Coordinates of N, CA and C in Angstrom, one line a residue:
X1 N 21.4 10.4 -7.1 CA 20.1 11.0 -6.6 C 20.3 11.3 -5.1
X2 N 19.7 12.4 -4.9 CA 19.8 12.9 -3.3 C 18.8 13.0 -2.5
X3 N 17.9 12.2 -1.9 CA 16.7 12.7 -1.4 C 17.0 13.8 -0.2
X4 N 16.1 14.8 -0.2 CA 16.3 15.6 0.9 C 15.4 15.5 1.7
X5 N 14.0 14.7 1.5 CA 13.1 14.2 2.7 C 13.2 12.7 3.3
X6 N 13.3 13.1 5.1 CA 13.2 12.4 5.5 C 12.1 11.8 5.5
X7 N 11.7 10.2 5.2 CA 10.5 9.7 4.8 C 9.7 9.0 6.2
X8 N 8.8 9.1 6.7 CA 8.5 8.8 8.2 C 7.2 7.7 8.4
X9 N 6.9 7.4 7.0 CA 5.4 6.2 6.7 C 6.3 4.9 6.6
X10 N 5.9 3.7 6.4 CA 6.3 3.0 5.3 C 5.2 2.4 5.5
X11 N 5.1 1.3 4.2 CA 3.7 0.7 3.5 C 4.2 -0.8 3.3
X12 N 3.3 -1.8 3.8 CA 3.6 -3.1 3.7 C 1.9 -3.8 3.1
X13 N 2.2 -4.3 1.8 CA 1.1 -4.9 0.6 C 1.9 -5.6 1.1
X14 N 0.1 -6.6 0.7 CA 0.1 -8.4 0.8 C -1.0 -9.0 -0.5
X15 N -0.8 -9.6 -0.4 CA -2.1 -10.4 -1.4 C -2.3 -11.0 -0.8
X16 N -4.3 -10.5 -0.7 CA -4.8 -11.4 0.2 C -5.8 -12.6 -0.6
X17 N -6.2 -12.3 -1.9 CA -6.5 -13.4 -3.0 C -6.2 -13.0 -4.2
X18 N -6.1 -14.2 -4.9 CA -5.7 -13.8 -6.4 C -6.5 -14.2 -7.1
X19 N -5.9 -14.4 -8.4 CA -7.0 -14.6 -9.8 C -6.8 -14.4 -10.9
X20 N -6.9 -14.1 -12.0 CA -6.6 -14.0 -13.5 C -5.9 -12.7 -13.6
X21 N -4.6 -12.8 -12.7 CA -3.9 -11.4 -13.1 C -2.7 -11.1 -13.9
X22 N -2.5 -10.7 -14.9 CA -1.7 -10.4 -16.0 C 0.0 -10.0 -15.2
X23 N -0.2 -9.8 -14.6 CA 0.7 -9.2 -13.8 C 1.7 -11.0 -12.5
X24 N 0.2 -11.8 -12.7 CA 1.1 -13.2 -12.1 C 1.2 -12.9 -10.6
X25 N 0.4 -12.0 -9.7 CA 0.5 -12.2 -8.3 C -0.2 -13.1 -7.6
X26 N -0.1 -13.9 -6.8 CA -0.3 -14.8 -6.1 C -0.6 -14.6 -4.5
X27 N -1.7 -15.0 -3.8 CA -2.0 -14.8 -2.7 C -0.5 -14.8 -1.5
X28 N -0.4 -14.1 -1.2 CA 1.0 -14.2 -0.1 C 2.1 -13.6 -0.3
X29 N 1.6 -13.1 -1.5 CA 3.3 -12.2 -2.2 C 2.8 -10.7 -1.6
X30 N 4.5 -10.3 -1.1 CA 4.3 -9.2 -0.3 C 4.7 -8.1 -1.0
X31 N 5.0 -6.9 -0.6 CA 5.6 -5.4 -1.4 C 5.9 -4.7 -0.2
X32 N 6.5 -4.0 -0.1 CA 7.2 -2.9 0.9 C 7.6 -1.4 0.2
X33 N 7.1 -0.6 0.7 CA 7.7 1.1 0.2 C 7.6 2.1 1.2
X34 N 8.2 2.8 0.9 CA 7.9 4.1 1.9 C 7.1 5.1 1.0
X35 N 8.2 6.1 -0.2 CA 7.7 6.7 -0.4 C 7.1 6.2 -2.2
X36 N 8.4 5.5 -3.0 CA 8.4 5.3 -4.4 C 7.5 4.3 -3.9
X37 N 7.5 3.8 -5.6 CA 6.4 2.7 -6.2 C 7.0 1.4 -5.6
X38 N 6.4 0.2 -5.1 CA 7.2 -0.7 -4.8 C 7.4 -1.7 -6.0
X39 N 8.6 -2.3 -6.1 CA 9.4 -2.9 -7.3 C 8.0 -4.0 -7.9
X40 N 8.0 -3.9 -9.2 CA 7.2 -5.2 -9.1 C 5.6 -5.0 -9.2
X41 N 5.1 -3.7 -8.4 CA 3.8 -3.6 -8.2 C 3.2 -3.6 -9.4
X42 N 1.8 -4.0 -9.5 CA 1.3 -3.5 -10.7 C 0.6 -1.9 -11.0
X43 N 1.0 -1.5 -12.2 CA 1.0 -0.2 -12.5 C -0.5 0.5 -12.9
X44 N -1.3 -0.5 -13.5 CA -2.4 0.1 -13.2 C -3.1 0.2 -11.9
X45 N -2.6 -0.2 -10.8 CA -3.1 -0.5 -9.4 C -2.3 0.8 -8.9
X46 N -1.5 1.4 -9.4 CA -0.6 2.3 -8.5 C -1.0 3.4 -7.8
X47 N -2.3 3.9 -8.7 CA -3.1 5.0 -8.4 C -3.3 4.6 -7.3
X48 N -4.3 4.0 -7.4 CA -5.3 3.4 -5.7 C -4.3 3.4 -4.8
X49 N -3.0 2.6 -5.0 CA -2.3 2.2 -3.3 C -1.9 4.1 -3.4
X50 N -1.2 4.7 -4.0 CA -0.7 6.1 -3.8 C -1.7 7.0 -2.9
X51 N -3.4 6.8 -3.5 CA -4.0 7.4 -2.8 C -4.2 7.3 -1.2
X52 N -4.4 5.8 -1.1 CA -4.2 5.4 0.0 C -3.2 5.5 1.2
X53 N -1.8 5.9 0.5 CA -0.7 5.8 1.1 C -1.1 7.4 1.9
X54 N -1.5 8.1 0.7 CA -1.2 9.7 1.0 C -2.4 9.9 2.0
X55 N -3.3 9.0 2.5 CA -4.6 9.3 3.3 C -4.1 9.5 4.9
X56 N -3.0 7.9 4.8 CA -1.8 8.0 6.0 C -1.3 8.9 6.0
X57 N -0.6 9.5 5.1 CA 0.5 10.4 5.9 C 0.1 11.6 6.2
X58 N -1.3 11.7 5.8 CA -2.3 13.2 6.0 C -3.0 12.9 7.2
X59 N -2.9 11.9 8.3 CA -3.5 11.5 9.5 C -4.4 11.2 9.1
X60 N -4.9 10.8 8.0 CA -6.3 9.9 7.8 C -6.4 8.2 9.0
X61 N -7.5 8.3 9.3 CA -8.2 7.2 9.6 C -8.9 5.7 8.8
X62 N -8.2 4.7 8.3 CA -8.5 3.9 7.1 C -9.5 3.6 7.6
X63 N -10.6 3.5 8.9 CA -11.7 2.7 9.7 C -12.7 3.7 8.8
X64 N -12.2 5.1 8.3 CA -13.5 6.1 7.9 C -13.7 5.3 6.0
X65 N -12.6 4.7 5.7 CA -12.9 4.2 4.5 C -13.4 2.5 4.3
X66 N -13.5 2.0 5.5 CA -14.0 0.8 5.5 C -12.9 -0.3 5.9
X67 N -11.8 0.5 6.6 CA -10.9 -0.3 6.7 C -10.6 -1.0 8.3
X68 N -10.5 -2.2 8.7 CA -10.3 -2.9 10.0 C -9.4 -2.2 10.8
X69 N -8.8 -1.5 10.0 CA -8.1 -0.8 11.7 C -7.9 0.7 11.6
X70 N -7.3 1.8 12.4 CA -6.9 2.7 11.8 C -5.5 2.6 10.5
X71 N -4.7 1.9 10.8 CA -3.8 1.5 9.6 C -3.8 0.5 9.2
X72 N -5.1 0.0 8.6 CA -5.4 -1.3 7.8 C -6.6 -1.5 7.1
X73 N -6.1 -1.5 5.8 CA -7.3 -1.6 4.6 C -7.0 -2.6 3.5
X74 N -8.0 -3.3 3.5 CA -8.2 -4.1 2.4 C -8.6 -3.2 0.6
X75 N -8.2 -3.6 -0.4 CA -8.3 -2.8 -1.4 C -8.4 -4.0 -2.4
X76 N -9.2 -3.4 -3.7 CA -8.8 -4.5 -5.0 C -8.2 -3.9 -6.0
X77 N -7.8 -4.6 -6.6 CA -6.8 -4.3 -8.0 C -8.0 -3.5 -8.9
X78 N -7.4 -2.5 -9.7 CA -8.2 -1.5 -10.6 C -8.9 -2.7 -11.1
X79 N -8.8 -4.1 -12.0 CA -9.3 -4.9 -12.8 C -10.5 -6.0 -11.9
X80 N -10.5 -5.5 -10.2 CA -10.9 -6.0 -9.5 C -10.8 -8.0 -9.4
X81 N -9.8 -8.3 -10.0 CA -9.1 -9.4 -9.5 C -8.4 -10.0 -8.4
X82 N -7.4 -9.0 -7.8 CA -7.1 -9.1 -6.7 C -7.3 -8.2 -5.7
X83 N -6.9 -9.0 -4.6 CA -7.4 -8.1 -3.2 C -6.1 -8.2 -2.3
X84 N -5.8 -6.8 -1.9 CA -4.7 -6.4 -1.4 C -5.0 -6.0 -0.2
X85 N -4.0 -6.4 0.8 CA -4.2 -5.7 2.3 C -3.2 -4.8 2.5
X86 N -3.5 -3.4 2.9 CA -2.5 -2.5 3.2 C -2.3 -2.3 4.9
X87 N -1.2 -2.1 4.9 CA -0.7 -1.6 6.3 C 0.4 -0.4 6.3
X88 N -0.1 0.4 6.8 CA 1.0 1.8 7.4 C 1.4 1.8 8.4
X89 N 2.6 2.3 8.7 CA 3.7 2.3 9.7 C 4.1 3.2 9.8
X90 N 3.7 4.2 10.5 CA 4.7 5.5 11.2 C 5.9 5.1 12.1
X91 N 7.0 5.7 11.2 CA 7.9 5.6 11.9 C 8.5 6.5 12.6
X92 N 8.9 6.0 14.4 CA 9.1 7.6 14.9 C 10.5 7.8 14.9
X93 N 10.1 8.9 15.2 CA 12.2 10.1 14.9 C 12.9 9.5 15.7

């Protein structure tokens, strides 16, 4: 495989509580991606973080979706069990 875009985001998930998740995540378990899915993630949740990923890299503002910072939002699992904190990271050239 050959990527030919340079990837310039990356995305750091955390669990910030857990609870009856099928999937076994636990408050403190982390995930890292740029552009793919991150290993491990759970797959019905994938939607939601993608959207979110793509809000960043379109210069979205996460403070306009209820989020603590410009690159920081809290989110829950599609099954609303868990709660996830996201952070974006522009990386410069």
């Amino acid at each position: 495989m050959k990527k030919t875009i340079k990837e310039d985001w990356k995305f750091e998930i955390k669990v910030i509580r857990d609870g009856g998740c099928r999937m076994g995540f636990e408050e403190g378990d982390t995930f890292s991606c740029m552009y793919e899915c991150p290993s491990g993630f759970c797959p019905k949740t994938m939607s939601v973080l993608h959207s979110l990923c793509e809000a960043a890299r379109s210069g979205g503002d996460y403070r306009l979706l209820g989020g603590s910072a410009k690159d920081t939002i809290d989110f829950t699992c599609a099954d609303g069990v868990i709660k996830f904190r996201l952070h974006a990271i522009h990386l410069d050239d």
